[in-house]
JSON list of C-alpha atoms in Angstrom, two decimals:
[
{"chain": "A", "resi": 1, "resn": "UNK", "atom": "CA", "xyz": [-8.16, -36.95, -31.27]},
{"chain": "A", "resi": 2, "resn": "UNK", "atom": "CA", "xyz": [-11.52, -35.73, -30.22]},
{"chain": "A", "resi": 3, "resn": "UNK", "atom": "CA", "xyz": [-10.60, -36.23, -26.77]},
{"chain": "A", "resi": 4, "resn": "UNK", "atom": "CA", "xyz": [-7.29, -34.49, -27.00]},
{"chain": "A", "resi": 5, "resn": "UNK", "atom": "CA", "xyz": [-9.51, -31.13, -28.58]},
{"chain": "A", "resi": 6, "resn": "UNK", "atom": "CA", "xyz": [-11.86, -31.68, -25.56]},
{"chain": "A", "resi": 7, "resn": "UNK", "atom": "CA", "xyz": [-9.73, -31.96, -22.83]},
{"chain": "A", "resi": 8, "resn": "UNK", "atom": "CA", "xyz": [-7.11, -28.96, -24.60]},
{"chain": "A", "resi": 9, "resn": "UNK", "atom": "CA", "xyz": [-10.62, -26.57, -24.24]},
{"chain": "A", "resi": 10, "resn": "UNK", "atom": "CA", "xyz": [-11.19, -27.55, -20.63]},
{"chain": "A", "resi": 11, "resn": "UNK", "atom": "CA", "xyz": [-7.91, -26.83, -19.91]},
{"chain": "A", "resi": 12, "resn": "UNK", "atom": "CA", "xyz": [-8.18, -23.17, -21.74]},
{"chain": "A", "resi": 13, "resn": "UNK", "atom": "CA", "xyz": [-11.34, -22.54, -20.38]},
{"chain": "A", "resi": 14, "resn": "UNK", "atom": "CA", "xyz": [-10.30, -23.61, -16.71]},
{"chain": "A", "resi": 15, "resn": "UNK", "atom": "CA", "xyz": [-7.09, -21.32, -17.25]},
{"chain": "A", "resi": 16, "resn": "UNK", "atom": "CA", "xyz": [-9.12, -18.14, -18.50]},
{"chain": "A", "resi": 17, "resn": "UNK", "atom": "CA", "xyz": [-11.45, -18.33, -15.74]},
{"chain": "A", "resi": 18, "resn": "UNK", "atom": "CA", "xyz": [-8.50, -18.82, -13.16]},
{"chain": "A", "resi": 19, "resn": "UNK", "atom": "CA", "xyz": [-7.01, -15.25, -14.70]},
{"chain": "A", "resi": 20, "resn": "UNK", "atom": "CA", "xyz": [-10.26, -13.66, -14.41]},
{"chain": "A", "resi": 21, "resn": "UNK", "atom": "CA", "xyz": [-11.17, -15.03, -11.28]},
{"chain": "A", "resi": 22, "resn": "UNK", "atom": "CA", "xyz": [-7.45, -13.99, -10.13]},
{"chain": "A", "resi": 23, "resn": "UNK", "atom": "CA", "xyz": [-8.18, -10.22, -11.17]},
{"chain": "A", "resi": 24, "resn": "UNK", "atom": "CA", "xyz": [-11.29, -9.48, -9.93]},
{"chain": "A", "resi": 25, "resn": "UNK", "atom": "CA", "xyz": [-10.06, -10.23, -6.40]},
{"chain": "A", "resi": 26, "resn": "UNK", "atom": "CA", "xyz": [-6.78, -8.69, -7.40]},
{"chain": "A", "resi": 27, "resn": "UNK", "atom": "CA", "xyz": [-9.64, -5.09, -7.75]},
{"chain": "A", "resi": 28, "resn": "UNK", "atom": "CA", "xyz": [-11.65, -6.18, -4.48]},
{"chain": "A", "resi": 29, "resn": "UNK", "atom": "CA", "xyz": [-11.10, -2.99, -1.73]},
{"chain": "A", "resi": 30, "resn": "UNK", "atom": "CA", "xyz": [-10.50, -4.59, 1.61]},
{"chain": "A", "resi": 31, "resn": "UNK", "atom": "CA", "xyz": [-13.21, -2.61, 3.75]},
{"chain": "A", "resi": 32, "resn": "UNK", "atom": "CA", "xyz": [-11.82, -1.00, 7.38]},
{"chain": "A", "resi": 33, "resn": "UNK", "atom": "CA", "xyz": [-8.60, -1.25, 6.70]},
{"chain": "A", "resi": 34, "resn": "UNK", "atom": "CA", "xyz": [-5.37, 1.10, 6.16]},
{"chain": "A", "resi": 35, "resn": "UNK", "atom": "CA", "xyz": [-2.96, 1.58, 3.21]},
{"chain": "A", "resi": 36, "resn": "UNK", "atom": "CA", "xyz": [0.16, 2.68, 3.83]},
{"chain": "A", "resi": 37, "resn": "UNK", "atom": "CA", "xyz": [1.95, 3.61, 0.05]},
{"chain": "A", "resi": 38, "resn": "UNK", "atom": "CA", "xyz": [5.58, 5.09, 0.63]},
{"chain": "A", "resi": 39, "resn": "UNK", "atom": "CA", "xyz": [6.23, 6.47, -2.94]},
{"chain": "A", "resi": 40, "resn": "UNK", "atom": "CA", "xyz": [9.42, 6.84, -4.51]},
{"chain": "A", "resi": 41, "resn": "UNK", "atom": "CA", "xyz": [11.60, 7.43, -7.61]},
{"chain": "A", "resi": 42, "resn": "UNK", "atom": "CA", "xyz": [14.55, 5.18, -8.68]},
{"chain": "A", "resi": 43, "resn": "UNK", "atom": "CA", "xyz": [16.94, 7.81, -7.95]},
{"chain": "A", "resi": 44, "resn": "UNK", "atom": "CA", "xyz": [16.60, 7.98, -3.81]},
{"chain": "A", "resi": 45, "resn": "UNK", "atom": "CA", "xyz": [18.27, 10.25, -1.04]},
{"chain": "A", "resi": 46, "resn": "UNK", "atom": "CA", "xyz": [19.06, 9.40, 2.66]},
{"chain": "A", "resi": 47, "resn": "UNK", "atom": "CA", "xyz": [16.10, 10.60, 3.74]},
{"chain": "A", "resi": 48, "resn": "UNK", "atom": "CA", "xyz": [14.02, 9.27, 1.34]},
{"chain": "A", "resi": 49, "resn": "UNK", "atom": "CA", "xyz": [15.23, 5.71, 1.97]},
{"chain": "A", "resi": 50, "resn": "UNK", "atom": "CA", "xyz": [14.84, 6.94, 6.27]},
{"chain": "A", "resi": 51, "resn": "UNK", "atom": "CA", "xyz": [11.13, 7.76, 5.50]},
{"chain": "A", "resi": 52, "resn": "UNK", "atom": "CA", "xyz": [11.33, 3.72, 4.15]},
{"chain": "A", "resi": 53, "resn": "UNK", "atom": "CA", "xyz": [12.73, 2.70, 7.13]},
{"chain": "A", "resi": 54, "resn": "UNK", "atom": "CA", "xyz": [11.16, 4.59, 9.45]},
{"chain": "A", "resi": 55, "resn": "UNK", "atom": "CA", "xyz": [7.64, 3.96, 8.38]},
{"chain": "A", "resi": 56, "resn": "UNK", "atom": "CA", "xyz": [8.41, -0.13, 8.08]},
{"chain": "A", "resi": 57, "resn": "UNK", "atom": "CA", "xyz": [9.71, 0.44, 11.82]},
{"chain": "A", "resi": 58, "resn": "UNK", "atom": "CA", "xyz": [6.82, 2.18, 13.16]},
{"chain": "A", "resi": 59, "resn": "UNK", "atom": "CA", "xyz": [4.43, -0.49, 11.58]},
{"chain": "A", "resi": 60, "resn": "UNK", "atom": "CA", "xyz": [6.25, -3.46, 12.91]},
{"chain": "A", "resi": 61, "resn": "UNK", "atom": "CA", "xyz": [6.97, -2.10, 16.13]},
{"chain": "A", "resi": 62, "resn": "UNK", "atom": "CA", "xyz": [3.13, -0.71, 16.64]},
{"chain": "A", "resi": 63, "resn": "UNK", "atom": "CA", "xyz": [0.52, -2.50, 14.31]},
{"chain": "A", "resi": 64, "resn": "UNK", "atom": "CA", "xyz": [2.64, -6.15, 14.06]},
{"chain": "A", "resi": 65, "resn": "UNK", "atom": "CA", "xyz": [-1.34, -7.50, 14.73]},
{"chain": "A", "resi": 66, "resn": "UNK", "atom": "CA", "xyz": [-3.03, -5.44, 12.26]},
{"chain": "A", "resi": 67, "resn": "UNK", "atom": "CA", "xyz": [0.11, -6.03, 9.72]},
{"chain": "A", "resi": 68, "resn": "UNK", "atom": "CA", "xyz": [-0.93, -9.86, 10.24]},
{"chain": "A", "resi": 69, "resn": "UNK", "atom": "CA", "xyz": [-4.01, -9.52, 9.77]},
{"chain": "A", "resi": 70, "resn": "UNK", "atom": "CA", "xyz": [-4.40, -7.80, 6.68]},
{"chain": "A", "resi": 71, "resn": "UNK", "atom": "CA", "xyz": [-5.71, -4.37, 8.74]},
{"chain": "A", "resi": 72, "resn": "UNK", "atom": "CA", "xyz": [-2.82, -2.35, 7.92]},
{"chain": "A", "resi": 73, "resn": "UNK", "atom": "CA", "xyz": [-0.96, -2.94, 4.95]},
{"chain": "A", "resi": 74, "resn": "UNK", "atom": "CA", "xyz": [2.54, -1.22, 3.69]},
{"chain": "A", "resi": 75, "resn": "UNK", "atom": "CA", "xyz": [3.13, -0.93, 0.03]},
{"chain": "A", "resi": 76, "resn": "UNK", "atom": "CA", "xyz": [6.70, 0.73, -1.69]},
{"chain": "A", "resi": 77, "resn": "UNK", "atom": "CA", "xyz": [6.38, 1.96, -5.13]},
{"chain": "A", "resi": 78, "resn": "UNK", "atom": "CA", "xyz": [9.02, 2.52, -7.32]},
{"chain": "A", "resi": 79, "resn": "UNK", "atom": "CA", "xyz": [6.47, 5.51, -9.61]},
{"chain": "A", "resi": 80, "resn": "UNK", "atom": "CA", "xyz": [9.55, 5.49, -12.77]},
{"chain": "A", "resi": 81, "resn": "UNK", "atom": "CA", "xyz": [7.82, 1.48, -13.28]},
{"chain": "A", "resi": 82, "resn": "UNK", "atom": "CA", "xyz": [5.27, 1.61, -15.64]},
{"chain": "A", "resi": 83, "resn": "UNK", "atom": "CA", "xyz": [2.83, -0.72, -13.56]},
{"chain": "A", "resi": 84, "resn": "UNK", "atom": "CA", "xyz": [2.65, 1.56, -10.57]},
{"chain": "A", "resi": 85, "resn": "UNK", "atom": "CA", "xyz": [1.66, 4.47, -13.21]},
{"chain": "A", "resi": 86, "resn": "UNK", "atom": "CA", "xyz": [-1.92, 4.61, -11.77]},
{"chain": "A", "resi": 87, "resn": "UNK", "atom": "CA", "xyz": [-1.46, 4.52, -8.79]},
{"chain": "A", "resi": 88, "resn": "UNK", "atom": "CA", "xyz": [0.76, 6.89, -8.65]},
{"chain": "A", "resi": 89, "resn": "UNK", "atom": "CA", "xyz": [-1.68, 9.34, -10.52]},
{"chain": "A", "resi": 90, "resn": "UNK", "atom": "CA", "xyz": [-4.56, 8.13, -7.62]},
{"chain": "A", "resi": 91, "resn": "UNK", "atom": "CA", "xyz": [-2.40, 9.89, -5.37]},
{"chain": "A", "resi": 92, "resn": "UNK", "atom": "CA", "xyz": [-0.52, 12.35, -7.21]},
{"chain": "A", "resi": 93, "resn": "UNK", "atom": "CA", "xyz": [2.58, 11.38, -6.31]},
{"chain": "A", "resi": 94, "resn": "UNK", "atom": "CA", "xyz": [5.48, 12.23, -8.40]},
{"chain": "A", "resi": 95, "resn": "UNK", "atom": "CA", "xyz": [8.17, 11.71, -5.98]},
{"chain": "A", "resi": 96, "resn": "UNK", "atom": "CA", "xyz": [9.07, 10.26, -2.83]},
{"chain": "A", "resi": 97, "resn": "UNK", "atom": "CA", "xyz": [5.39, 10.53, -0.98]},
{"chain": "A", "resi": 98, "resn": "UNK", "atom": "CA", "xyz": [3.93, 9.10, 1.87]},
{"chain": "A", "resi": 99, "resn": "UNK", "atom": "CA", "xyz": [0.03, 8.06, 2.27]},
{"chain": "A", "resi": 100, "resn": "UNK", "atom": "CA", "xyz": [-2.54, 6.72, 4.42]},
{"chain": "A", "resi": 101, "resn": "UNK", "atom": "CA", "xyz": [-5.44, 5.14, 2.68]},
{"chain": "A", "resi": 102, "resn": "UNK", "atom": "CA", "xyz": [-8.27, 4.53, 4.91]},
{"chain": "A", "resi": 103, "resn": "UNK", "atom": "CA", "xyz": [-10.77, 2.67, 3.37]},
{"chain": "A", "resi": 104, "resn": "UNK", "atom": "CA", "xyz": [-13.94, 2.45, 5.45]},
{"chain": "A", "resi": 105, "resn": "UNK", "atom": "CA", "xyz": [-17.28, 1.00, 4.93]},
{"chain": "A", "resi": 106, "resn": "UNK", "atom": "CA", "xyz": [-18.51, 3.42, 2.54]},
{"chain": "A", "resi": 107, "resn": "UNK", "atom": "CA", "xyz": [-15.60, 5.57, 1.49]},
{"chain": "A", "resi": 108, "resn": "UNK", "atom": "CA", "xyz": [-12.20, 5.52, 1.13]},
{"chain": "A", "resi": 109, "resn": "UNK", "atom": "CA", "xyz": [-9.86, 8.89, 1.88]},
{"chain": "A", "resi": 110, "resn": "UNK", "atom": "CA", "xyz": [-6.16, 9.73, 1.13]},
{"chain": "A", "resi": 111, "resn": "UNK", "atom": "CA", "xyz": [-4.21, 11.29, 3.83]},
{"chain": "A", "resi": 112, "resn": "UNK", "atom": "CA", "xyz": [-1.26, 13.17, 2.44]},
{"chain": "A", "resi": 113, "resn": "UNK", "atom": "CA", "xyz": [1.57, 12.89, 5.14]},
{"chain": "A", "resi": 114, "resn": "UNK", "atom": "CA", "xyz": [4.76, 13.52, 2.88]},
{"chain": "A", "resi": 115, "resn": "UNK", "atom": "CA", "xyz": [5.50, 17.05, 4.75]},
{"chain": "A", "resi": 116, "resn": "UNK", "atom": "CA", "xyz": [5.52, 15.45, 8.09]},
{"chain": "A", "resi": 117, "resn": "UNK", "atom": "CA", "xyz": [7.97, 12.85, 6.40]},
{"chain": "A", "resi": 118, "resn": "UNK", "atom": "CA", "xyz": [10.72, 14.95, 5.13]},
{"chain": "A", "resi": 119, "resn": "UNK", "atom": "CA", "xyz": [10.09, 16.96, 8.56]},
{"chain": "A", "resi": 120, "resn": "UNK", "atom": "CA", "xyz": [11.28, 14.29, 10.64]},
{"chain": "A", "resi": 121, "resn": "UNK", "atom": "CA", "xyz": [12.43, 11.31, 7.80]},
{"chain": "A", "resi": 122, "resn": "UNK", "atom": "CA", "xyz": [15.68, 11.47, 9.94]},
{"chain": "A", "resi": 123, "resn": "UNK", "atom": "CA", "xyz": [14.29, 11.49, 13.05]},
{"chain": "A", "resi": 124, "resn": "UNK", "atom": "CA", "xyz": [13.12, 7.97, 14.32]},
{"chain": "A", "resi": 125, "resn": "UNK", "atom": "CA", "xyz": [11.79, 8.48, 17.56]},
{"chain": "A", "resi": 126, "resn": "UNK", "atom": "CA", "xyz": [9.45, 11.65, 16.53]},
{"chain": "A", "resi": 127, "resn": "UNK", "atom": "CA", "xyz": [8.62, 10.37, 13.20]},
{"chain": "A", "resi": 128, "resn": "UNK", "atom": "CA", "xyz": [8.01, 6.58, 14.79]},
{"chain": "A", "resi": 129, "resn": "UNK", "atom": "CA", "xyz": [5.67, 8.86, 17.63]},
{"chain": "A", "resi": 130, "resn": "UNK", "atom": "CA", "xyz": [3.59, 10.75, 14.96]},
{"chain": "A", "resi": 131, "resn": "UNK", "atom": "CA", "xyz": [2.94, 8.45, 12.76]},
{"chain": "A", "resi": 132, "resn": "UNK", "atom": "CA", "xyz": [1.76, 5.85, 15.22]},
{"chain": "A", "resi": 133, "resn": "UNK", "atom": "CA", "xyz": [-0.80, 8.89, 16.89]},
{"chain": "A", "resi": 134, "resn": "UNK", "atom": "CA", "xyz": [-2.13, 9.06, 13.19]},
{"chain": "A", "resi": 135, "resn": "UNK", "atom": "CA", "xyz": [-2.43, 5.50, 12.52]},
{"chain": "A", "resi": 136, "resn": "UNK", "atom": "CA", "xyz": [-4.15, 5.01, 16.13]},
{"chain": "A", "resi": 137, "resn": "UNK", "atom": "CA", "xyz": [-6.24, 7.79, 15.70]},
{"chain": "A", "resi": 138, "resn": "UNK", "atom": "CA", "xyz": [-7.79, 6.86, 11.65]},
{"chain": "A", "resi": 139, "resn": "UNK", "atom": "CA", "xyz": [-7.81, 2.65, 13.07]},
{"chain": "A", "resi": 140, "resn": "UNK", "atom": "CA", "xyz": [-10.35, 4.02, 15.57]},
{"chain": "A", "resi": 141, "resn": "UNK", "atom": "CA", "xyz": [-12.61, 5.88, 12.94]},
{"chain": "A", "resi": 142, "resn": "UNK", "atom": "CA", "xyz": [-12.91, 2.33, 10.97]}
]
């Protein structure tokens, strides 16, 4: 019996520590590196699901290495679930929105580009063109 107590309190303690070692990387900011957050609602128009598609394009077509590597990474958030609440709130966004976060060595910066989306959102070839300058261009600043 006092082996069965033993081993039941390793176990908990070896499955606490797994959580907390799980969130604290979970928190860890990847340094040089670009966040791409395409924001949305549940409810979603043609363009906003173009924007989707456009941006997911651009970044495989462009930045397949730096997608691989963990350089560039593309994140869509529904902002109606109650998880992405935060997040949401980092960036303001309460509707479809599209970011860059570049997070250097010492600071991290939000680049708002949710005008230029609905401005071409239908438009592959000049949205795919434009976004890729901007990526290019903040991927040489890091």
């Amino acid at each position: 019996m006092k082996q069965l107590l033993i081993l039941s309190i390793s176990l908990f303690l070896i499955s606490c520590s797994g959580k907390a070692q799980n969130k604290a990387v979970e928190n860890q900011v990847n340094k040089n590196t670009i966040e791409v957050f395409d924001f949305h609602t549940t409810n979603r128009c043609v363009t906003c699901k173009a924007i989707e598609a456009n941006t997911k394009y651009t970044l495989e077509t462009y930045f397949a290495k730096e997608l691989k590597s963990g350089k560039i990474t593309f994140k869509v958030i529904n902002i109606d679930e109650k998880e992405n609440e935060k997040l949401a709130e980092k960036f303001q966004a309460s509707g479809t929105s599209l970011f860059l976060n570049v997070i250097g060595e010492k600071n991290e910066k939000q680049i708002d580009l949710t005008n230029f989306a609905f401005t071409y959102g239908k438009k592959q070839d000049e949205f795919s063109e434009k976004l890729k300058v901007t990526i290019e261009k903040e991927l040489a600043k890091i």
